[in-house]
mmCIF file of C-alpha atoms in Angstrom:
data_model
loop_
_atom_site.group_PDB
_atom_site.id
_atom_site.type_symbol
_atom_site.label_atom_id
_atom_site.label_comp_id
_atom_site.label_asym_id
_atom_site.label_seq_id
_atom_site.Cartn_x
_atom_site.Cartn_y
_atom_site.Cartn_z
ATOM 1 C CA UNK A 1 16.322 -14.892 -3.566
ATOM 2 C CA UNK A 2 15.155 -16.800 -0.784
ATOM 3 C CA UNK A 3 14.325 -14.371 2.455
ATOM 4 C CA UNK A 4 13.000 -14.457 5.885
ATOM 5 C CA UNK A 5 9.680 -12.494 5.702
ATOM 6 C CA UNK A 6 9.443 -12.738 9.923
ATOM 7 C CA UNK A 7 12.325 -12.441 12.089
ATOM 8 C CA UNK A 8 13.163 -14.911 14.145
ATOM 9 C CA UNK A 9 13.224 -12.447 17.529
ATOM 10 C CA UNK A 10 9.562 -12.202 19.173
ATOM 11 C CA UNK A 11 9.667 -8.495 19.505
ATOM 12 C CA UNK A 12 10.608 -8.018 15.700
ATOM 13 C CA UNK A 13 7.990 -10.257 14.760
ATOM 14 C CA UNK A 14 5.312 -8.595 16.580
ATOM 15 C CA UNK A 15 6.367 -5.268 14.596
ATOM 16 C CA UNK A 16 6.067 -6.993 10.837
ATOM 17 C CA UNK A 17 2.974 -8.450 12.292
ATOM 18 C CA UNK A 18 1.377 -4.770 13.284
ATOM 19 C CA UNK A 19 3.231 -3.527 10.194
ATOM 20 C CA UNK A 20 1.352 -5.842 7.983
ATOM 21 C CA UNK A 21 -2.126 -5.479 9.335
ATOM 22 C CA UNK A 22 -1.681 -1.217 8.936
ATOM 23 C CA UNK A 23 -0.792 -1.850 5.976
ATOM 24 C CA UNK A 24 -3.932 -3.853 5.026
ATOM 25 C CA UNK A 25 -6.767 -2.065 7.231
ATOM 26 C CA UNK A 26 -5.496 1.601 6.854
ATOM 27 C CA UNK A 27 -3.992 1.662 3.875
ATOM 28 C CA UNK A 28 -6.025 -1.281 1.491
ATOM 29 C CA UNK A 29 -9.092 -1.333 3.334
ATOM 30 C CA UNK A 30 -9.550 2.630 2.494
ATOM 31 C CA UNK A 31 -8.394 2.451 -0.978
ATOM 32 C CA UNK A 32 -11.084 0.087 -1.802
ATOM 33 C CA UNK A 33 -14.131 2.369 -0.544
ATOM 34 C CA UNK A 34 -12.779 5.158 -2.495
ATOM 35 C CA UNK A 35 -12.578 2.693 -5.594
ATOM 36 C CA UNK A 36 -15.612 0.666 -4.511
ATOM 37 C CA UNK A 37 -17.606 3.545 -4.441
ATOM 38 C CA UNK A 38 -16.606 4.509 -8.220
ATOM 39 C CA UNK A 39 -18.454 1.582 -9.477
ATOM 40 C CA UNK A 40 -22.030 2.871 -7.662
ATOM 41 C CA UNK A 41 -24.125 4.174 -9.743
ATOM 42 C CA UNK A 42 -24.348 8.066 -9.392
ATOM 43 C CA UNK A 43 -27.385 8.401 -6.628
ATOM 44 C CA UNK A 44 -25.783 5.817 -4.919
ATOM 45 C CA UNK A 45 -22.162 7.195 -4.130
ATOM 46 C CA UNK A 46 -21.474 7.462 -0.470
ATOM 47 C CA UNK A 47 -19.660 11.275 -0.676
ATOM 48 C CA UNK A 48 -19.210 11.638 3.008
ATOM 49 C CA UNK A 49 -17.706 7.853 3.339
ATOM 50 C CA UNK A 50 -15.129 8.376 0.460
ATOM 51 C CA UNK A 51 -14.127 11.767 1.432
ATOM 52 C CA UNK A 52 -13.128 10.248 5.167
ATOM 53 C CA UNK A 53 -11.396 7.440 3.566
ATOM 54 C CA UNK A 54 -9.553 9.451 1.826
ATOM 55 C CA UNK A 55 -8.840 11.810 4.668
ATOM 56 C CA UNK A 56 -7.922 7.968 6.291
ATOM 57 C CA UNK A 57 -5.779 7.152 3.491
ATOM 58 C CA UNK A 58 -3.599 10.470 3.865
ATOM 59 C CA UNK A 59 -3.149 10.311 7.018
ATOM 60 C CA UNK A 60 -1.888 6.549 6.599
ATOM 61 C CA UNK A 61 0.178 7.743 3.910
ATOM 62 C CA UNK A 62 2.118 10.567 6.203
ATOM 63 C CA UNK A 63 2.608 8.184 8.733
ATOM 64 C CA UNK A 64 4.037 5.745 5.948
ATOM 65 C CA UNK A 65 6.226 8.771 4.790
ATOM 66 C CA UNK A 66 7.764 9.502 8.183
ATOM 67 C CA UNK A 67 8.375 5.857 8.918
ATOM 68 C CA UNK A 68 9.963 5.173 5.487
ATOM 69 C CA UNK A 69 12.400 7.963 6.123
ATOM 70 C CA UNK A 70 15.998 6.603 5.448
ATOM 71 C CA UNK A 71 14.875 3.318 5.214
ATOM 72 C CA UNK A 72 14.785 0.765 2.195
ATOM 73 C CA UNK A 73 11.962 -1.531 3.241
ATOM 74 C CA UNK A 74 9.331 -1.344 6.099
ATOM 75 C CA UNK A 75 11.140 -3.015 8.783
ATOM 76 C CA UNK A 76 15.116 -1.387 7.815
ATOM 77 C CA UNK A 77 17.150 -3.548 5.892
ATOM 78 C CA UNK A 78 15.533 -6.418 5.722
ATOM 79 C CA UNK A 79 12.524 -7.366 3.297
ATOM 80 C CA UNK A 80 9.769 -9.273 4.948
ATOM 81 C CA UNK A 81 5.974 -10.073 5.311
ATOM 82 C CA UNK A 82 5.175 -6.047 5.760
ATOM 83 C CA UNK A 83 6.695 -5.409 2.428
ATOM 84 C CA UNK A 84 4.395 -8.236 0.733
ATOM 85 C CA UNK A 85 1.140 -6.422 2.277
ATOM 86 C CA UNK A 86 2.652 -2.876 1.015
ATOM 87 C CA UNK A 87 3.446 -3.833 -2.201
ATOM 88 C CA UNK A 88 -0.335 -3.793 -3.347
ATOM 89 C CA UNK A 89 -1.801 -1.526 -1.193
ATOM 90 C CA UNK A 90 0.515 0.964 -1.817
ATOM 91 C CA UNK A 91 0.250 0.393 -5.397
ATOM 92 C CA UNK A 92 -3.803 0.512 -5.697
ATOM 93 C CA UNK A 93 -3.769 3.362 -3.205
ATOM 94 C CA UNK A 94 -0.995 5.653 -5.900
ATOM 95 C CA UNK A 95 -4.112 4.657 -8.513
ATOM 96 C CA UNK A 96 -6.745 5.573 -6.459
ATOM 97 C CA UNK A 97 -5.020 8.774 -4.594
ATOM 98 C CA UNK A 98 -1.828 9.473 -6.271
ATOM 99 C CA UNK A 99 0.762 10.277 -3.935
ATOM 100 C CA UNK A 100 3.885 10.766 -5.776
ATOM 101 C CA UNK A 101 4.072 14.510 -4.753
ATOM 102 C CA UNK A 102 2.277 14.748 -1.396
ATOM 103 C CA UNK A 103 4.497 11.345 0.322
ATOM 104 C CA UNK A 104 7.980 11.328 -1.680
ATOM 105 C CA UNK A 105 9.011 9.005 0.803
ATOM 106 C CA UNK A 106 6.410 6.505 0.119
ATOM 107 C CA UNK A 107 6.172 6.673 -3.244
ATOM 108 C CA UNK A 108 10.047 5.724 -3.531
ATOM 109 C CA UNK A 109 9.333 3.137 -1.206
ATOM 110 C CA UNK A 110 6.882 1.923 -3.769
ATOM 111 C CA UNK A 111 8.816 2.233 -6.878
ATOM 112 C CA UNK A 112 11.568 -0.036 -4.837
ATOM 113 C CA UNK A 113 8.726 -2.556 -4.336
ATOM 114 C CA UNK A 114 7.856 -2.767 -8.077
ATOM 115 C CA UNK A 115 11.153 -3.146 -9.109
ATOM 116 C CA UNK A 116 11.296 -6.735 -6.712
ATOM 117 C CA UNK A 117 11.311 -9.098 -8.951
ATOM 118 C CA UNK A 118 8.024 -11.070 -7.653
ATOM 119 C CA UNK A 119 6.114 -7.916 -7.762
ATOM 120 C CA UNK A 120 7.241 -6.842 -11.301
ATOM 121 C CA UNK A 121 6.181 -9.987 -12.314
ATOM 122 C CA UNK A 122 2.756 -9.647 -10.984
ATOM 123 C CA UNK A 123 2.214 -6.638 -12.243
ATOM 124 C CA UNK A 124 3.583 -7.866 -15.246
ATOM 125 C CA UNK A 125 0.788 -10.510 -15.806
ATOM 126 C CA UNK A 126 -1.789 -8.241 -14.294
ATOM 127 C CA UNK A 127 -1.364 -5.919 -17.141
ATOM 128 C CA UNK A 128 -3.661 -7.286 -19.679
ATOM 129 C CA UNK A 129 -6.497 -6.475 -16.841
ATOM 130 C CA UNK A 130 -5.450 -3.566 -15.661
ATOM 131 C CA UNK A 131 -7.852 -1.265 -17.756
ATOM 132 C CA UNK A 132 -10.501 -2.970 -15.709
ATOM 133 C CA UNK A 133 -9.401 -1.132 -12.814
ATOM 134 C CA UNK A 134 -12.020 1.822 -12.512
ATOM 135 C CA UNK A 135 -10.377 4.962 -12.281
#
């Protein structure tokens, strides 16, 4: 159904706003050195940059975790633009860093955004490319 993805109050805004960009430059943006980095050749890998991104990435993830805490989408009850940036960087992040035991929180948070029907369908039609993903 039809939703507003940024409340109409300034202040509320503001948060989905700051909620969206975490989401893409601490959650995405290290997920994609750690899986950038597995299509380098061997003397090429960058060991020291993917171990801090993933030292990044878990630290994103536990504040993710305590935030999600009791609540059914990022901003409480209501689904909006910070769910639509989680959504895939939460889900490329579980590939690349699986977090199922480590962030329960998160990872139910997750499993409620793949089960919206928009991003079930995506993943849907992603699937016949998914094996390109390296892993």
């Amino acid at each position: 159904g039809r939703c507003r993805l940024i409340a109409a109050d300034p202040d509320l805004a503001r948060q989905t706003r700051l909620r969206d960009r975490f989401f893409d430059l601490y959650v995405h943006m290290q997920m994609q050195k750690i899986v950038g980095d597995r299509l380098r050749p061997e003397d090429k890998r960058d060991l020291f940059g993917v171990a801090e991104a993933r030292r990044l990435l878990s630290t994103a993830l536990e504040l993710i975790d305590e935030s999600m805490a009791g609540k059914e989408w990022a901003m409480g009850e209501d689904f909006t633009m910070a769910d639509c940036a989680a959504a895939p960087a939460l889900w490329y992040a579980n590939e690349a860093q699986p977090f199922a035991d480590t962030h329960p929180n998160t990872f139910d948070y997750l499993e409620r955004l793949k089960a919206r029907p928009s991003f079930s369908r995506a993943l849907r039609e992603a699937e016949p490319y998914l094996h390109l993903f390296p892993r």
